Short mmCIF file of C-alpha atoms and ligand atoms in Angstrom, two decimals:
data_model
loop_
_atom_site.label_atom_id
_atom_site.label_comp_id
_atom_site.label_asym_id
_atom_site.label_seq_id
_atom_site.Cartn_x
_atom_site.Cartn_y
_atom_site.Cartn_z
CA UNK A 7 0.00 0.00 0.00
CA UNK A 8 1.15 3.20 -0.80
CA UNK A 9 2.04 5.84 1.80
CA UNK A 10 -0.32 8.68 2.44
CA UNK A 11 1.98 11.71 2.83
CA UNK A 12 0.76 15.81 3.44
CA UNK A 13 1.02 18.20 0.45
CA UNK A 14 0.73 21.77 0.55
CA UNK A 15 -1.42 22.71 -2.09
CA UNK A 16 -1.78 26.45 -1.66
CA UNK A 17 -0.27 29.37 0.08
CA UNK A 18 -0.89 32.74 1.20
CA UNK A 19 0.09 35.16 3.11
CA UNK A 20 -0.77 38.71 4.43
CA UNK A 21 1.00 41.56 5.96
CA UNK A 22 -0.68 44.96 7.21
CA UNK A 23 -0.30 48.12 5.31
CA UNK A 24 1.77 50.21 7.73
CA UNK A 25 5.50 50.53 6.81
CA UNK A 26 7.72 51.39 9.63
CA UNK A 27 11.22 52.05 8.15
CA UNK A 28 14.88 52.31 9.85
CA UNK A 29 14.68 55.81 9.23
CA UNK A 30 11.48 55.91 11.67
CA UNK A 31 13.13 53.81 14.09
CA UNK A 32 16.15 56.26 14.62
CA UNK A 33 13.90 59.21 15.99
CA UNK A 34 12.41 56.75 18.40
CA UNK A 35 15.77 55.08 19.72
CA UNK A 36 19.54 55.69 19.39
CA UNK A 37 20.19 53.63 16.62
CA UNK A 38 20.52 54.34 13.01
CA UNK A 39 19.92 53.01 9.45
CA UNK A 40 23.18 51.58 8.49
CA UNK A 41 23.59 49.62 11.86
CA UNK A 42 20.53 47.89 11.10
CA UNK A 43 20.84 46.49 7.82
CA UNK A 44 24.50 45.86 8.60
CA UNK A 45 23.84 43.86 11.27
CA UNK A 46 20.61 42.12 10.75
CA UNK A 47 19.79 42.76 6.70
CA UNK A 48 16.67 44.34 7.97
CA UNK A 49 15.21 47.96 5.98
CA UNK A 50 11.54 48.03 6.80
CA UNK A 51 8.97 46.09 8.73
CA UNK A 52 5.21 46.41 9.08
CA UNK A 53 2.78 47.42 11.86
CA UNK A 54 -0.96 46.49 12.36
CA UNK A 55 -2.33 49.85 13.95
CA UNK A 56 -5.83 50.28 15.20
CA UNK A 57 -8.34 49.40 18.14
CA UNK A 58 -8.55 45.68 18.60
CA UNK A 59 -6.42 43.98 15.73
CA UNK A 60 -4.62 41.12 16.81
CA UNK A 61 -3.26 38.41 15.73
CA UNK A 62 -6.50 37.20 14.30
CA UNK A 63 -6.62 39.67 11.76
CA UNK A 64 -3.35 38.71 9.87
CA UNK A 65 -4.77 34.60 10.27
CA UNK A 66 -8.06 35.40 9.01
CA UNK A 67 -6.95 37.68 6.24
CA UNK A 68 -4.54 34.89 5.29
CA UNK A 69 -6.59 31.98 5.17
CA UNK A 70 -9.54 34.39 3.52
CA UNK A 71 -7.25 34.21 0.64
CA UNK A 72 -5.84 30.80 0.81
CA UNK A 73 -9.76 29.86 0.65
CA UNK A 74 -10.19 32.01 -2.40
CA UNK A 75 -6.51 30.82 -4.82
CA UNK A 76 -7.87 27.14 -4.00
CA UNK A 77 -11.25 27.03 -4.33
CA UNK A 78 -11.64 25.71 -1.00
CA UNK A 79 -15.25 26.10 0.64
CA UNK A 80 -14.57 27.30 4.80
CA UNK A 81 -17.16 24.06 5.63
CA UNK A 82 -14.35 21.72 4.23
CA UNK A 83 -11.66 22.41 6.32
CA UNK A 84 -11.29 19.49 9.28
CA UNK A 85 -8.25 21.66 11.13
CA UNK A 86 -6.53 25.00 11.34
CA UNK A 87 -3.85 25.08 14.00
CA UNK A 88 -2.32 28.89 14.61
CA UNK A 89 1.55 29.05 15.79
CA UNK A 90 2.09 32.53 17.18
CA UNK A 91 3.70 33.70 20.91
CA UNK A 92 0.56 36.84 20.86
CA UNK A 93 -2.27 35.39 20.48
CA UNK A 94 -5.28 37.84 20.75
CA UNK A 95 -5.78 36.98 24.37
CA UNK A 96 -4.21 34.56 26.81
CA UNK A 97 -7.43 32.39 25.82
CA UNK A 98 -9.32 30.81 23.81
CA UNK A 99 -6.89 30.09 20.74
CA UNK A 100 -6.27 32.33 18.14
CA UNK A 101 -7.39 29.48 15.94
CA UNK A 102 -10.64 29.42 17.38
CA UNK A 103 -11.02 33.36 16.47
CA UNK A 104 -9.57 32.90 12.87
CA UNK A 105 -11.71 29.83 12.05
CA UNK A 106 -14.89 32.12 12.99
CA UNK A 107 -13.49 35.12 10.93
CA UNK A 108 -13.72 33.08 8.27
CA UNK A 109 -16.90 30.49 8.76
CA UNK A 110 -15.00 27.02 9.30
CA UNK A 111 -17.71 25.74 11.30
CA UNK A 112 -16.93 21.96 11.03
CA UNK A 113 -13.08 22.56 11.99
CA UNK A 114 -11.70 21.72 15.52
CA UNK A 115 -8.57 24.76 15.99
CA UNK A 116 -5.65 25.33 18.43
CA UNK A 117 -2.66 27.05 18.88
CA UNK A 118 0.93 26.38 19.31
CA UNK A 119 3.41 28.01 21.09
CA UNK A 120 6.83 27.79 19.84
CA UNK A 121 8.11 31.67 18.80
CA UNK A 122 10.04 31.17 15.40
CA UNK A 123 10.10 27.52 15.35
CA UNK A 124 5.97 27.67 15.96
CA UNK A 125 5.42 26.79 12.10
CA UNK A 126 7.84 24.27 11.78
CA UNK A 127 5.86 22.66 14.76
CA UNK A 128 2.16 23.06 13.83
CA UNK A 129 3.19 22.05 10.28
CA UNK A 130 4.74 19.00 11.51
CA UNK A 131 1.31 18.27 13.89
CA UNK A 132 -0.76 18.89 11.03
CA UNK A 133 0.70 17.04 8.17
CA UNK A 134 -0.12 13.83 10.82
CA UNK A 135 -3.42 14.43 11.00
CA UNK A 136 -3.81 13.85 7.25
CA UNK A 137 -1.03 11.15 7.27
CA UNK A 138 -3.19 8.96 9.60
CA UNK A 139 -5.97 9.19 7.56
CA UNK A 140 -7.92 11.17 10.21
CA UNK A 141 -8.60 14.61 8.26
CA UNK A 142 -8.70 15.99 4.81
CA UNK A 143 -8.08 19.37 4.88
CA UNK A 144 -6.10 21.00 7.79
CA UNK A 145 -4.71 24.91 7.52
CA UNK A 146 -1.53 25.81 9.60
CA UNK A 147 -1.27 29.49 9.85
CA UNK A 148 2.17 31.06 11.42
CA UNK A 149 1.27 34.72 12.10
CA UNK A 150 2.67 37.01 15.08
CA UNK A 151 1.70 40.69 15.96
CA UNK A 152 5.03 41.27 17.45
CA UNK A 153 4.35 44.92 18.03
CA UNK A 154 2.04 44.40 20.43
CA UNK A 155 4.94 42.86 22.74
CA UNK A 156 7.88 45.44 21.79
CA UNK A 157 9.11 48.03 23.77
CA UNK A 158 9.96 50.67 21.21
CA UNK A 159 12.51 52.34 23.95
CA UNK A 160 14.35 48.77 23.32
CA UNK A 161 16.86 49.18 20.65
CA UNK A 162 17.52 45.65 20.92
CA UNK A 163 15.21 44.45 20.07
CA UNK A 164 12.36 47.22 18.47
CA UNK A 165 14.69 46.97 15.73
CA UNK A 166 14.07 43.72 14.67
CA UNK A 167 10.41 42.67 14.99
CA UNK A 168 7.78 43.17 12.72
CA UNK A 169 3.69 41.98 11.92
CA UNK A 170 2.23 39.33 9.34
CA UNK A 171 1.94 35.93 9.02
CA UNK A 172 0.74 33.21 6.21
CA UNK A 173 -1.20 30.10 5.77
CA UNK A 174 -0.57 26.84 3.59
CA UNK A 175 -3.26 24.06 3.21
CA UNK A 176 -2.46 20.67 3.60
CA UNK A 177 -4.00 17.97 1.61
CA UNK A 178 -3.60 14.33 1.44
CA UNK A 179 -0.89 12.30 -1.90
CA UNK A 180 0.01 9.11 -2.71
CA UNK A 181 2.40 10.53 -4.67
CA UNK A 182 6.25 11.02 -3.96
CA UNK A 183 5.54 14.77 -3.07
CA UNK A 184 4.62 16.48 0.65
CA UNK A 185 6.26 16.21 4.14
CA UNK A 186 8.82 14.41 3.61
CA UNK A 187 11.02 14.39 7.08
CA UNK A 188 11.15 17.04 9.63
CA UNK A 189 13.44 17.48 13.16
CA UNK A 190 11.89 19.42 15.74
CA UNK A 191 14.20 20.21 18.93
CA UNK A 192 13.66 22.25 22.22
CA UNK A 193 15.58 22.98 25.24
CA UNK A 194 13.74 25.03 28.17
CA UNK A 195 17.26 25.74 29.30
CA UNK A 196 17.59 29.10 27.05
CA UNK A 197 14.05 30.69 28.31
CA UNK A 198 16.25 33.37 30.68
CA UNK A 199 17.77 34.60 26.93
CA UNK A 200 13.99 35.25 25.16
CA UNK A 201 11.40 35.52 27.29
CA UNK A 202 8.79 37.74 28.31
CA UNK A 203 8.94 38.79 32.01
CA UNK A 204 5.66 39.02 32.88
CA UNK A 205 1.61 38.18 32.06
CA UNK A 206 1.51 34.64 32.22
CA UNK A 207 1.29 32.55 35.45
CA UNK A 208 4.29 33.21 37.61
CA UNK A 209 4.08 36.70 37.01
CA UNK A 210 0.91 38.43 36.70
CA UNK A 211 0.28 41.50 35.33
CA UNK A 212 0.53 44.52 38.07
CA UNK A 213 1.04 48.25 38.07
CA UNK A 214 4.46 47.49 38.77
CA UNK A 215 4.85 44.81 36.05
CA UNK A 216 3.43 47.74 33.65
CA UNK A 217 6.16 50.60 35.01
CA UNK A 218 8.86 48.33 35.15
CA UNK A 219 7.76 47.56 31.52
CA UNK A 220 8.13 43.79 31.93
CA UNK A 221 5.23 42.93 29.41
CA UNK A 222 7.63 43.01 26.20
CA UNK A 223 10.01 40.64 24.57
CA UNK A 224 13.18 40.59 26.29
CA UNK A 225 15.99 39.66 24.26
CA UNK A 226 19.85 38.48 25.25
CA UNK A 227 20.62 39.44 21.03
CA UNK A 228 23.97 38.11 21.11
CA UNK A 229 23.57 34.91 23.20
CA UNK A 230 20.38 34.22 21.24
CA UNK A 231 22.36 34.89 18.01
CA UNK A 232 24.79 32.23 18.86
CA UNK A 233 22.64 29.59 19.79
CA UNK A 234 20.16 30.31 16.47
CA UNK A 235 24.08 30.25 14.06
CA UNK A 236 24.90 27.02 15.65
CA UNK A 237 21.33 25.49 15.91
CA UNK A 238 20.19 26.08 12.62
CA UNK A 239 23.24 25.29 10.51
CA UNK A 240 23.95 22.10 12.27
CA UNK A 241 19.64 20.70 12.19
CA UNK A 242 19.43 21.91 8.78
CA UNK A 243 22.64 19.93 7.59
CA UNK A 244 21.66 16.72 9.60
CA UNK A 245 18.12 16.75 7.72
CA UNK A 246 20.28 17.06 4.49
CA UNK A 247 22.22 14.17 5.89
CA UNK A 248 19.70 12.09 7.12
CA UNK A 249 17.36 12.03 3.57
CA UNK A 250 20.26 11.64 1.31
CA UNK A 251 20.25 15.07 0.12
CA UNK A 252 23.48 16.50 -1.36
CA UNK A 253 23.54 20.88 -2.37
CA UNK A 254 22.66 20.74 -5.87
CA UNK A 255 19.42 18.54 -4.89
CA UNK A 256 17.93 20.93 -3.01
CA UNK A 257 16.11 23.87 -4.92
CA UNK A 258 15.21 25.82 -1.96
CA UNK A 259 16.54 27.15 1.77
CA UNK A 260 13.66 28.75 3.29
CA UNK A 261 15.12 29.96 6.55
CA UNK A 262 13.60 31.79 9.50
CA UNK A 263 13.72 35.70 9.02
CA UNK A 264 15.80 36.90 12.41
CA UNK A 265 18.93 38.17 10.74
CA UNK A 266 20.91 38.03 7.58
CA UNK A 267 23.93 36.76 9.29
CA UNK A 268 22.24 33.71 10.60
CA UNK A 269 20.68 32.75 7.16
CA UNK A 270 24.01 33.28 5.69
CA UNK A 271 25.86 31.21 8.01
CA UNK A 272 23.45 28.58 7.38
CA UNK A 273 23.08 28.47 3.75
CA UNK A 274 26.99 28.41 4.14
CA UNK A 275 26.82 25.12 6.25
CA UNK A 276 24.45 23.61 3.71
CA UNK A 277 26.87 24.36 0.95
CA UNK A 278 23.89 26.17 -0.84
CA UNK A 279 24.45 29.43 -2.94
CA UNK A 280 22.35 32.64 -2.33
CA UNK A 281 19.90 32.09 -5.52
CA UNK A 282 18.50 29.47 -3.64
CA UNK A 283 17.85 31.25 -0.48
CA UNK A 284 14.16 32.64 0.33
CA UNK A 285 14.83 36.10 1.69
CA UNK A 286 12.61 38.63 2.87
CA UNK A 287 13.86 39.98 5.83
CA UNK A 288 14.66 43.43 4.12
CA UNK A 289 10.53 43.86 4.00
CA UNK A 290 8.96 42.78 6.94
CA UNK A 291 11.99 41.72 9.73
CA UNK A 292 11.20 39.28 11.94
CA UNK A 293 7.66 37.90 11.86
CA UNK A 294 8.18 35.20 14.42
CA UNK A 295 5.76 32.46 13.42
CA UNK A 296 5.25 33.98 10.45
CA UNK A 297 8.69 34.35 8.40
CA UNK A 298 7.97 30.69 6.92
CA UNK A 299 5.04 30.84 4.79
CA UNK A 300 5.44 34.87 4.34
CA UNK A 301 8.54 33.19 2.35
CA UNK A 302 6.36 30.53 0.41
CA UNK A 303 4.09 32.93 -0.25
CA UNK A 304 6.17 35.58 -1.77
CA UNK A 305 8.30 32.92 -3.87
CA UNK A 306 5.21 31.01 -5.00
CA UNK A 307 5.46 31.77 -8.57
CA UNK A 308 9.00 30.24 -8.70
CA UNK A 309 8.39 27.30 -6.93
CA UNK A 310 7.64 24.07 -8.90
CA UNK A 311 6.24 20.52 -8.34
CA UNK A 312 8.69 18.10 -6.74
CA UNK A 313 11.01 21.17 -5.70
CA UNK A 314 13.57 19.83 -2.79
CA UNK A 315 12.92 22.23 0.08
CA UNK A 316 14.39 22.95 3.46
CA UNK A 317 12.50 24.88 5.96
CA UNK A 318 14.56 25.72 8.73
CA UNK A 319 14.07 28.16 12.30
CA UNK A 320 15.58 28.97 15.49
CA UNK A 321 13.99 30.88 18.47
CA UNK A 322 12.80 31.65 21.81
CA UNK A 323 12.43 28.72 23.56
CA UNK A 324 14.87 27.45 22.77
CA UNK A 325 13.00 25.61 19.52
CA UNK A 326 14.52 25.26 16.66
CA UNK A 327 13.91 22.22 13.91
CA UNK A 328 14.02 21.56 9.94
CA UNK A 329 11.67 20.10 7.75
CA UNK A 330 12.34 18.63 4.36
CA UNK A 331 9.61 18.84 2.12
CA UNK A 332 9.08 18.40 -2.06
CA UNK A 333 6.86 20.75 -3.00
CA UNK A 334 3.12 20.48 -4.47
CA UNK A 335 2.51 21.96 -7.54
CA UNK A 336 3.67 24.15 -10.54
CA UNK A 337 3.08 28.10 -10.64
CA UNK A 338 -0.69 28.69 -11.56
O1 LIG B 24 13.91 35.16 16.02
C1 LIG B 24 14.15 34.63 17.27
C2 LIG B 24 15.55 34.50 17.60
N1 LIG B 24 16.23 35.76 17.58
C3 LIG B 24 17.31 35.88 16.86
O2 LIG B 24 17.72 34.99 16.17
C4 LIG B 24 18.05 37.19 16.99
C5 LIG B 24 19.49 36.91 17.30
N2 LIG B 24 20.29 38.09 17.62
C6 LIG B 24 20.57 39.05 16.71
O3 LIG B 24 20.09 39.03 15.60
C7 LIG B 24 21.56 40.09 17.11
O4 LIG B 24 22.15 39.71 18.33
C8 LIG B 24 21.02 41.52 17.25
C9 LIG B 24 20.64 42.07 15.88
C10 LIG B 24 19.80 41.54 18.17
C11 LIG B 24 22.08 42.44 17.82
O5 LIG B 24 23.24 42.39 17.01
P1 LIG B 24 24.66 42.07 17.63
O6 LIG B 24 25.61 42.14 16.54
O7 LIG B 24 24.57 40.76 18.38
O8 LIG B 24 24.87 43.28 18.61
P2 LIG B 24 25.20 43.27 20.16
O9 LIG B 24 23.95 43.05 20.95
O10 LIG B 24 26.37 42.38 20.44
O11 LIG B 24 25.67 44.76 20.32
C12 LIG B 24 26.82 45.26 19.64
C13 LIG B 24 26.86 46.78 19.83
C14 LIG B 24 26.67 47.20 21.29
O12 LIG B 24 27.45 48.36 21.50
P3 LIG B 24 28.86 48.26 22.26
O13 LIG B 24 28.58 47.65 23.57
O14 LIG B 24 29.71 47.39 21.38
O15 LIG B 24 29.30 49.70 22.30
C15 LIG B 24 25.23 47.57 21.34
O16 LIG B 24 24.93 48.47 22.37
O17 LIG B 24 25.80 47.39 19.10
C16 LIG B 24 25.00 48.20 19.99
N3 LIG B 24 23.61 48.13 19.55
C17 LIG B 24 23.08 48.99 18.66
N4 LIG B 24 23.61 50.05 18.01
C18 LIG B 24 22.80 50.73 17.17
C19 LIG B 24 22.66 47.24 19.90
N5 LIG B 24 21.51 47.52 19.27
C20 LIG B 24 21.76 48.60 18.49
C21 LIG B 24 20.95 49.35 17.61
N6 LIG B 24 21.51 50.39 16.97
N7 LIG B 24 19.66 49.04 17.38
#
């Protein structure tokens, strides 16, 4: 019997109108233009402004159109699992919220929680619920509004961050096409690097949580930059390893969006030359969850049927994982 794998058979993703640029950034902290793109390749990112717009909105704008390129009906879809670190509100899901926005009344949602690595997980999770047999039709979104938890005093880190996200679709093959392998890894040791201080459980939100302005992303940037070099060369070459895959068999290095030096040390580890590295990071910095399909979705038109493909993240956590996948169809 032939093997039921998961194939992505559309893509889209969705990013808010509001540009903030480098230039914007330096007369809100001490930094300045050529510092940032030196050291992190970023020029401009984008901001979802406006009374109540979370997360939610980027998901359900996403998978709006992801419904739309692939003539999907909203009743058909079995699953849609969200990966983001702000979620609307500590509960429900974000998933719930985004399969009401856009009428997915016979899906079952959740979220995950694994910062950059979040879509490498929830595409993992959801490609087995079609490999089983068990659903049809499952969404993963990976969207973050990471200006909601950015302390734009923070030139560490307020520097770096940005809003979107994407969705893919997931469908059932018998064909040699789909997931193919994918290494997930986490150590709880790195939390005290990336974390956010306070709002969850063991530190509830006070007026002195608020003044000491402990409800943002704190970020150790050079620790964390370390780890991520290390972490996603050496995962990214062992998936290579492990499937047989030599450089000039793979078509595509989508890497997570943090900084250009990371993606550049990794591509370098892979042996793979820049025309085959998804980049984006000039546009919209770092999306979080959503770097991975905001790549897909903006490379779409090159990608074709049976591409080789390595997705590859690093982040707060520490997660970090690869997943090799050959990809679903030609340009449309
Ligand atoms: O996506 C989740 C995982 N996150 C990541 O993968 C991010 C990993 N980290 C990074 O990308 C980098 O560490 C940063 C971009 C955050 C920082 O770059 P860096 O090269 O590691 O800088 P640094 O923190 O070591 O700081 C170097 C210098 C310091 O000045 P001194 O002490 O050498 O005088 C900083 O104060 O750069 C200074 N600096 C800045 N200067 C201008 C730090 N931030 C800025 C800034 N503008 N925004």
């Amino acid at each position: 019997m032939k093997k039921t794998r998961a194939v992505i058979s559309g893509v889209h993703g969705w990013v808010p109108d509001y540009v903030l640029t480098n230039r914007e950034l330096e007369t809100m902290v001490d930094t300045n233009d050529e510092w940032i793109i030196t050291r992190t390749g970023i020029k401009e990112r984008r901001i979802l402004k406006g009374e109540n717009q979370g997360t939610s909105v980027i998901g359900i704008n996403a998978v709006k159109g992801l419904l739309e390129k692939t003539n999907t009906a909203p009743e058909e879809i079995d699953l849609i699992i969200c990966a983001t670190v702000t979620p609307d509100m500590p509960f429900p899901a974000t998933a719930n919220i985004i399969a009401d926005g856009v009428g997915a009344k016979n899906s079952f949602s959740f979220d995950i929680s694994a910062a950059c690595s979040g879509f490498l997980y929830a595409l993992t999770m959801g490609s087995q619920f079609i490999e089983t047999g068990m659903h049809k039709k499952v969404i993963v979104v990976g969207a973050d509004k990471m200006s909601s938890i950015i302390d734009y005093q923070d030139r560490a880190t307020c520097i770096i961050f940005g809003d979107g996200g994407g969705a893919v679709l997931l469908e059932p093959t018998e064909e040699e096409i789909g997931i193919m392998d994918s290494l997930l890894h986490a150590d709880g040791s790195g939390a005290p690097y990336l974390h956010m201080k306070a709002g969850g459980s063991r530190k509830p939100a006070t007026i002195e949580t608020v003044t000491a302005r402990e409800h943002f992303a704190f970020q150790e940037g050079s620790t964390v930059f370390k780890f991520a070099v290390t972490n996603m060369a050496e995962v990214s070459a062992k998936i290579m390893d492990k499937n047989h895959l030599k450089a000039e068999d793979i078509a595509w290095l989508v890497p997570h969006q943090a900084n250009k030096r990371i993606i550049d040390a990794t591509a370098n580890r892979m042996g793979i030359g820049p025309e085959k590295v998804m980049l984006n990071i000039e546009r919209y910095g770092n999306t979080t969850a959503g770097t991975l399909p905001l790549c897909l979705w903006d490379y779409e038109s090159q990608l074709k049927k049976g591409d080789n493909i390595i997705l590859a993240a690093f982040g707060g956590g520490f997660t970090w994982g690869a997943i090799y996948l050959k990809w679903g169809y030609d340009p449309k």
